[in-house]
CSV table of C-alpha atoms in Angstrom, one decimal:
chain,number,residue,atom,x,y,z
A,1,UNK,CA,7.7,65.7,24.3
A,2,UNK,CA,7.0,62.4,23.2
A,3,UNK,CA,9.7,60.1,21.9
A,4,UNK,CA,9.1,58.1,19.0
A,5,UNK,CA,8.4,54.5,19.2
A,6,UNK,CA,10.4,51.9,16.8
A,7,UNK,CA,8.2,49.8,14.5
A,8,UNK,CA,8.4,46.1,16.4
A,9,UNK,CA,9.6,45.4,12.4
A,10,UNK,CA,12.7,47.2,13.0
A,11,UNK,CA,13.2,46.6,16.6
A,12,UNK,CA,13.1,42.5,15.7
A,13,UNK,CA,15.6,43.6,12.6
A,14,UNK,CA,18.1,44.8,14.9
A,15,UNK,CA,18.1,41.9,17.4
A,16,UNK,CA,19.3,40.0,14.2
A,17,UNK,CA,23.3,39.5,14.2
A,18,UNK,CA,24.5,42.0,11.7
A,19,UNK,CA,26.5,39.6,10.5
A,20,UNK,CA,23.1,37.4,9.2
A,21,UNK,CA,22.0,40.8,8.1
A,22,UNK,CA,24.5,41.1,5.3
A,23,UNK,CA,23.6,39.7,1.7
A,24,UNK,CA,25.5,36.6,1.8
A,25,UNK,CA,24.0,35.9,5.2
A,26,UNK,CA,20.3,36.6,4.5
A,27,UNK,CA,20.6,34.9,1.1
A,28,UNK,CA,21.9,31.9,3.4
A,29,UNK,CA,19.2,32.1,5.8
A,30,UNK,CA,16.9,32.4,2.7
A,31,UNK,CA,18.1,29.0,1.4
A,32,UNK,CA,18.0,27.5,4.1
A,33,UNK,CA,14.7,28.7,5.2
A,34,UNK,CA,13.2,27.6,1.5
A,35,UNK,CA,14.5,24.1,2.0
A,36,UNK,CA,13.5,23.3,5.4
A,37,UNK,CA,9.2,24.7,4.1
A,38,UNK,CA,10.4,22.0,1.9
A,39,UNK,CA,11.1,19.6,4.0
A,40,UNK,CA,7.9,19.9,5.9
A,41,UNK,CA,5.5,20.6,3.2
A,42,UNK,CA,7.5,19.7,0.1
A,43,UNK,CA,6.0,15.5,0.0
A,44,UNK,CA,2.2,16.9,0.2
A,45,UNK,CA,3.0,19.8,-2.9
A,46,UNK,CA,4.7,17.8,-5.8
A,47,UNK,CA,3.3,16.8,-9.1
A,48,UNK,CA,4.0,13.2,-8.9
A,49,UNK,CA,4.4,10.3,-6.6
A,50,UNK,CA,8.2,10.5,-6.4
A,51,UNK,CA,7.8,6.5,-6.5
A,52,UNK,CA,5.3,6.3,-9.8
A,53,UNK,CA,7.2,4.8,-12.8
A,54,UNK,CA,4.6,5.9,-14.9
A,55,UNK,CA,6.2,8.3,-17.3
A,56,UNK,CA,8.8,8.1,-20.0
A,57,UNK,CA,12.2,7.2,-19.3
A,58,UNK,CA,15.2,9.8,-19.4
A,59,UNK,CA,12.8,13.3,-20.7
A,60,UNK,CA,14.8,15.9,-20.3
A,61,UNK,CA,13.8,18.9,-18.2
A,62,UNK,CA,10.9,20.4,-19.6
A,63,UNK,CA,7.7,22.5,-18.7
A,64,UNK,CA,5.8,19.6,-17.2
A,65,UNK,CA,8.9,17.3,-15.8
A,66,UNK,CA,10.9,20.6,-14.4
A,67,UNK,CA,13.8,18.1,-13.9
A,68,UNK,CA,13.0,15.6,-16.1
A,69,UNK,CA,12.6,12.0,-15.4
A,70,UNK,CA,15.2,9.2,-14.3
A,71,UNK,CA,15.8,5.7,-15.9
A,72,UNK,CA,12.4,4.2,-14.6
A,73,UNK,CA,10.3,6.7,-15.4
A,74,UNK,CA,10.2,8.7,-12.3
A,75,UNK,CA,9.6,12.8,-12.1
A,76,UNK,CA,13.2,13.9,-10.5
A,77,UNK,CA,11.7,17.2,-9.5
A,78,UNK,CA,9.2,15.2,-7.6
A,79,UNK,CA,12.1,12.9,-6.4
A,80,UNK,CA,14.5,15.9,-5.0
A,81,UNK,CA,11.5,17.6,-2.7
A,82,UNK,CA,10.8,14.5,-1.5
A,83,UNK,CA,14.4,13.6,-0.5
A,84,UNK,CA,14.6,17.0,1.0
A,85,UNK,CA,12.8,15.9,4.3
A,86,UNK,CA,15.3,12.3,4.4
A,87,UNK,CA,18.3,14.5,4.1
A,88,UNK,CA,17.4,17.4,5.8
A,89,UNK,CA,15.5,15.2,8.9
A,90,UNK,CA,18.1,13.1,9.3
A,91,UNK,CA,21.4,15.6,9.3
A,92,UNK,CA,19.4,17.4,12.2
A,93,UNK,CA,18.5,14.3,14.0
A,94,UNK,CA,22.3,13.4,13.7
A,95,UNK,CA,23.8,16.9,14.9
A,96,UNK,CA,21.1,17.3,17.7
A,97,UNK,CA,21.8,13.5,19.3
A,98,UNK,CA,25.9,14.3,18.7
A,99,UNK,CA,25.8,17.7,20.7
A,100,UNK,CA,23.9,15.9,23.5
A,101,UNK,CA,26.3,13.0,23.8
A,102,UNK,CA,29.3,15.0,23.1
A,103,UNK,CA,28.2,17.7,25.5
A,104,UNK,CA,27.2,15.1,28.6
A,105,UNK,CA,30.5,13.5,28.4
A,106,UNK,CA,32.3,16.6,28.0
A,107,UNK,CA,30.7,18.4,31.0
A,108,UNK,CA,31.8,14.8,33.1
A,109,UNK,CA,34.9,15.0,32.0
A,110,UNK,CA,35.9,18.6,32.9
A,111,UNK,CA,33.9,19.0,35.9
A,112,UNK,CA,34.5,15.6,37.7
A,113,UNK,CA,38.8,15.3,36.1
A,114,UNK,CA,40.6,12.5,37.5
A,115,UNK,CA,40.1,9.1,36.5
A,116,UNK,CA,36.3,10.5,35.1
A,117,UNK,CA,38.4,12.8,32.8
A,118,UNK,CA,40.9,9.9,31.8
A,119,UNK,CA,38.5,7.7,30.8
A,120,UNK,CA,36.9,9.7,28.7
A,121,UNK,CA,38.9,11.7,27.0
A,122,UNK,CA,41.1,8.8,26.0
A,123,UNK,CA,37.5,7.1,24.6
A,124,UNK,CA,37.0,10.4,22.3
A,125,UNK,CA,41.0,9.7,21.3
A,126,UNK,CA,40.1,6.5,19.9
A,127,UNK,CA,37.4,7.9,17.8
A,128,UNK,CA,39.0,10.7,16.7
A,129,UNK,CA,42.4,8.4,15.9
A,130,UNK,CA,40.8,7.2,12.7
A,131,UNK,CA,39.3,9.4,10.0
A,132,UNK,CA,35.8,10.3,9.9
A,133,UNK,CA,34.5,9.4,6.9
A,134,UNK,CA,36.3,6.3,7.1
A,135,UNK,CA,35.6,5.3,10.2
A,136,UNK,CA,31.3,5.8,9.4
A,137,UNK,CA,32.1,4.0,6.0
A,138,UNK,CA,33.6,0.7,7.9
A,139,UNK,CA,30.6,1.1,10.5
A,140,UNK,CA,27.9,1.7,8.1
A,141,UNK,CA,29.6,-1.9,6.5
A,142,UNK,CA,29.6,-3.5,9.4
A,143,UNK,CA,26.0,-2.8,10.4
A,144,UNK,CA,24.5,-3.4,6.8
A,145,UNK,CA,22.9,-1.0,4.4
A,146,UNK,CA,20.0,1.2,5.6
A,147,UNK,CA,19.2,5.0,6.7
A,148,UNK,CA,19.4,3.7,10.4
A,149,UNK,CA,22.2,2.7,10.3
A,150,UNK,CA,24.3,5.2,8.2
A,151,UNK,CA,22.6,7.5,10.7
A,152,UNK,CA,23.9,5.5,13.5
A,153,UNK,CA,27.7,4.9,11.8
A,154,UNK,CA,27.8,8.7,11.2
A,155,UNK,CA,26.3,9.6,15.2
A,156,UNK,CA,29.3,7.1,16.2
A,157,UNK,CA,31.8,9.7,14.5
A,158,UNK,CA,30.5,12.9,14.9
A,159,UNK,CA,30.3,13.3,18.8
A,160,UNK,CA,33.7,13.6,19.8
A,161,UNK,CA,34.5,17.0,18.5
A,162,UNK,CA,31.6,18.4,21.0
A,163,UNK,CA,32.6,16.5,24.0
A,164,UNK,CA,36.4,18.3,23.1
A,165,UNK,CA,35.4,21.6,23.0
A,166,UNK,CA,32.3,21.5,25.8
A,167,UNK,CA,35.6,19.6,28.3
A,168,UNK,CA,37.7,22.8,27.2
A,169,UNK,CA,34.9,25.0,28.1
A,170,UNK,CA,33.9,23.4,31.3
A,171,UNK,CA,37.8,23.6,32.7
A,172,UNK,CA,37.9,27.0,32.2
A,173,UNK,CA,34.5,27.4,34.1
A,174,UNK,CA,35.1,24.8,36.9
A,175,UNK,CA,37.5,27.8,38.7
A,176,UNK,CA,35.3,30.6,38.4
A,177,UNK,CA,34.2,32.2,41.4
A,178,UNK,CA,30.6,32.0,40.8
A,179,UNK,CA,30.9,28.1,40.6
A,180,UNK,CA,32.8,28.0,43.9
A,181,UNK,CA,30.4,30.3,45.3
A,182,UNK,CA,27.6,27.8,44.7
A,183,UNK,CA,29.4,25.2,45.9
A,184,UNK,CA,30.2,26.8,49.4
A,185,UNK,CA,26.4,27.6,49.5
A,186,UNK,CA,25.9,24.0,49.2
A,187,UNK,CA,25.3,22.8,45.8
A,188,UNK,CA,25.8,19.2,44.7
A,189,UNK,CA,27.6,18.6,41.8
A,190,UNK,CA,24.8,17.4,39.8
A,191,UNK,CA,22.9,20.9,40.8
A,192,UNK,CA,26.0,22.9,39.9
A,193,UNK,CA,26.0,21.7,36.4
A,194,UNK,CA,22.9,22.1,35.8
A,195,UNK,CA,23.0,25.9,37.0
A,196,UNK,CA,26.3,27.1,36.4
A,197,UNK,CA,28.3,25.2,34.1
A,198,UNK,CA,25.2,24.0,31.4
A,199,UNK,CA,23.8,27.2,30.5
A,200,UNK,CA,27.1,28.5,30.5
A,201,UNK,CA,28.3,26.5,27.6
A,202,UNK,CA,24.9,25.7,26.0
A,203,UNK,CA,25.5,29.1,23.7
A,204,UNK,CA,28.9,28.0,21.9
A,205,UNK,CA,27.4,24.6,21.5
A,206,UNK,CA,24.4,25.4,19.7
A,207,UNK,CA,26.6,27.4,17.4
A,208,UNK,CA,29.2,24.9,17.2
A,209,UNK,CA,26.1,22.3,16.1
A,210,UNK,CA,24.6,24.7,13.3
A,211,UNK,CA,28.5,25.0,11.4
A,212,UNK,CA,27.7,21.0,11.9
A,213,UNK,CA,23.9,20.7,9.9
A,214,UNK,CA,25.7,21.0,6.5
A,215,UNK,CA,28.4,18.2,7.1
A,216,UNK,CA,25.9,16.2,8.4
A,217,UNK,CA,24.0,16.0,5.7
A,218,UNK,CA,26.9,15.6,3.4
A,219,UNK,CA,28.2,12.9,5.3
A,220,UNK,CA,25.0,11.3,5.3
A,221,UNK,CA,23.9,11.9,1.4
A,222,UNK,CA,27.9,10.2,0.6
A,223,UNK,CA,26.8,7.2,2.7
A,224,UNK,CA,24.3,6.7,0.4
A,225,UNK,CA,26.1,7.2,-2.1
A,226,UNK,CA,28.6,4.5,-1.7
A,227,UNK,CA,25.4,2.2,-0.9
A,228,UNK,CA,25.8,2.4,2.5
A,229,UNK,CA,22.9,4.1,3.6
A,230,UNK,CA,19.2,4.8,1.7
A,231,UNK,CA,18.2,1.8,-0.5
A,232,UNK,CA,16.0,2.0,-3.6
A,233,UNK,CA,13.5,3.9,-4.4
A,234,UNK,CA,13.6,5.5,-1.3
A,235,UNK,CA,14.6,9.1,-2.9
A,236,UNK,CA,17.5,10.2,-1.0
A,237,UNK,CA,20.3,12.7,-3.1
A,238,UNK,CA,22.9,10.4,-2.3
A,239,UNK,CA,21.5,7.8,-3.8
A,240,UNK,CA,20.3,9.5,-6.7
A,241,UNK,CA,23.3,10.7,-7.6
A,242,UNK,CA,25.0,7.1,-7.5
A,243,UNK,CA,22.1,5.4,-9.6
A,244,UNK,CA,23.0,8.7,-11.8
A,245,UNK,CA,26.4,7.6,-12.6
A,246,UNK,CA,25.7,4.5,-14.5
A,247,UNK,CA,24.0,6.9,-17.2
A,248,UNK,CA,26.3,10.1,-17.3
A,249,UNK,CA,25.3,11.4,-20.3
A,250,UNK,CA,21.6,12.1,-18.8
A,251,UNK,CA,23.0,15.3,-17.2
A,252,UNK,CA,20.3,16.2,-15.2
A,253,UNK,CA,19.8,12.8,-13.4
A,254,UNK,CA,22.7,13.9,-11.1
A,255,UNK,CA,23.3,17.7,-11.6
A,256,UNK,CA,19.8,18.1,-9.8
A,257,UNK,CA,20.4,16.0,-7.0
A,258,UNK,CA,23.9,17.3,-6.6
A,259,UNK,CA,22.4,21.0,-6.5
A,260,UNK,CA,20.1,19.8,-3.6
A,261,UNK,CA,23.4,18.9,-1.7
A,262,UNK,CA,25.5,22.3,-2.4
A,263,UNK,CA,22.7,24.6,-1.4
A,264,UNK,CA,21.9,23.0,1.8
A,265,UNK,CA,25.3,22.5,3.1
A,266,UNK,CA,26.8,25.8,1.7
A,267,UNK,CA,23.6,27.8,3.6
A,268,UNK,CA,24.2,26.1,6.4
A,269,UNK,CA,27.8,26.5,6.7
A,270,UNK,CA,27.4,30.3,5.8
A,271,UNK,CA,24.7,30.7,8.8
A,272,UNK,CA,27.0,28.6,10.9
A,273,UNK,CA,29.6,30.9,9.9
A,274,UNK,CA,27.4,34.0,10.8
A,275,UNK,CA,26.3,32.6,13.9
A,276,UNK,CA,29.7,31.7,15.1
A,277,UNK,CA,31.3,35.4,13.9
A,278,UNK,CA,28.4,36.7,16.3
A,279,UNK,CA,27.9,35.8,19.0
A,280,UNK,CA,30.7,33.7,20.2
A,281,UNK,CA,33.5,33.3,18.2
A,282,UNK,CA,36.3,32.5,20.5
A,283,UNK,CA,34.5,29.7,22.7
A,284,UNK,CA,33.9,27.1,19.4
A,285,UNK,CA,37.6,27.3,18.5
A,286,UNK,CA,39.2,26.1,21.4
């Protein structure tokens, strides 16, 4: 007798974590799906240049202006899309470069130990002795105002926590006996990194960077919000939200903005979450 065949559909359903399958999880994923089409095709699909100061001053949300406008004239709604592909770019840009350097220097350090394992480990103690945000606020200073740089203030910061956790991972690997196998077969060290050790931590990492896409972007978005990062008009939340302040009653100038922020990094932190719940919770919390 012939045994039914599952639909592809449903085979593809199950190979999704249940934990993603959940509502809070798919409504996450949904979010966070809707903002990244955004982020792609979001410039090419609004109503107005997000730069034009060609319409009234301070309308309130309305059928044509969904947002309403800002204080030079300027369709928010417009302005918000368009800041989705800064924010959104940039916070992935930032976690993909920090797992990389976190994750070379942490593989060094746990394989090679010694004076290798000194050395770097007590760098990634002087980061991580001053506080984040501070420590990317007096960089960002130093380096002068722009989305380069509060990229490159927040980068500075945000690698150490991977090369802690990858070094944790690798020491526990370094003994196994399928790495000393390979080495008794002949394997350099360089080779049995690359084979044994790397694809063996590659999994917590990458979970361990998607809990990190959401920070990211805050961190970056409250750069430009102290004026340490985007400067005007570029249409970045941050900033949006700080040129907000000076006219509070104007409700909408920052709510909207600020709504842009919350849904990105709560999505992300709830698929991170998911993620991490799935497929390896253990590994990310050392």
């Amino acid at each position: 007798m012939d045994i039914p065949r599952r639909s592809w559909t449903r085979r593809l359903w199950r190979k999704i974590p249940r934990e993603m399958r959940m509502p809070v999880g798919a409504l996450a994923f949904f979010v966070a799906l809707v903002w990244v089409i955004l982020c792609i095709i979001g410039p090419s699909i609004v109503p107005f240049d997000p730069l034009a100061q060609n319409l009234q001053r301070f309308l309130e949300p309305n059928s044509v202006n969904w947002f309403g406008t800002d204080e030079l004239g300027r369709d928010l709604y417009s302005r918000v899309i368009a800041g989705a592909r800064i924010t959104i770019s940039l916070a992935l840009m930032l976690v993909v470069a920090s797992m990389l350097i976190g994750s070379i220097i942490g593989v060094l350090a746990g394989f090679f130990g010694r004076w290798v394992d000194e050395v770097l480990m007590r760098l990634t103690d002087i980061v991580l002795a001053f506080p984040t945000v501070i420590l990317a606020m007096v960089t960002a200073a130093a380096l002068g105002a722009s989305l380069f740089n509060a990229v490159l203030a927040a980068l500075i910061v945000s690698w150490p926590p991977y090369a802690r956790v990858v070094r944790s991972m690798v020491l526990s690997l370094r003994e196994a006996d399928f790495v000393s196998s390979g080495r008794l077969l002949g394997f350099s060290p360089m080779k049995s990194m690359r084979l044994d050790i790397v694809p063996n931590v590659a999994g917590p990492t990458l979970v361990m960077a998607s809990l990190d896409i959401g920070n990211a972007a805050l961190l970056l978005s409250g750069l430009s919000f102290l004026g340490l990062g985007a400067k005007p008009p570029t249409p970045e939340w941050g900033s949006m939200i700080s040129a907000a302040l000076s006219n509070f009653d104007k409700w909408w100038l920052g709510l909207f903005p600020g709504l842009a922020i919350s849904t990105v990094v709560i999505a992300f932190n709830f698929i991170g979450d998911a993620l991490r719940d799935a497929f390896d919770p253990e590994a990310v919390r050392v």
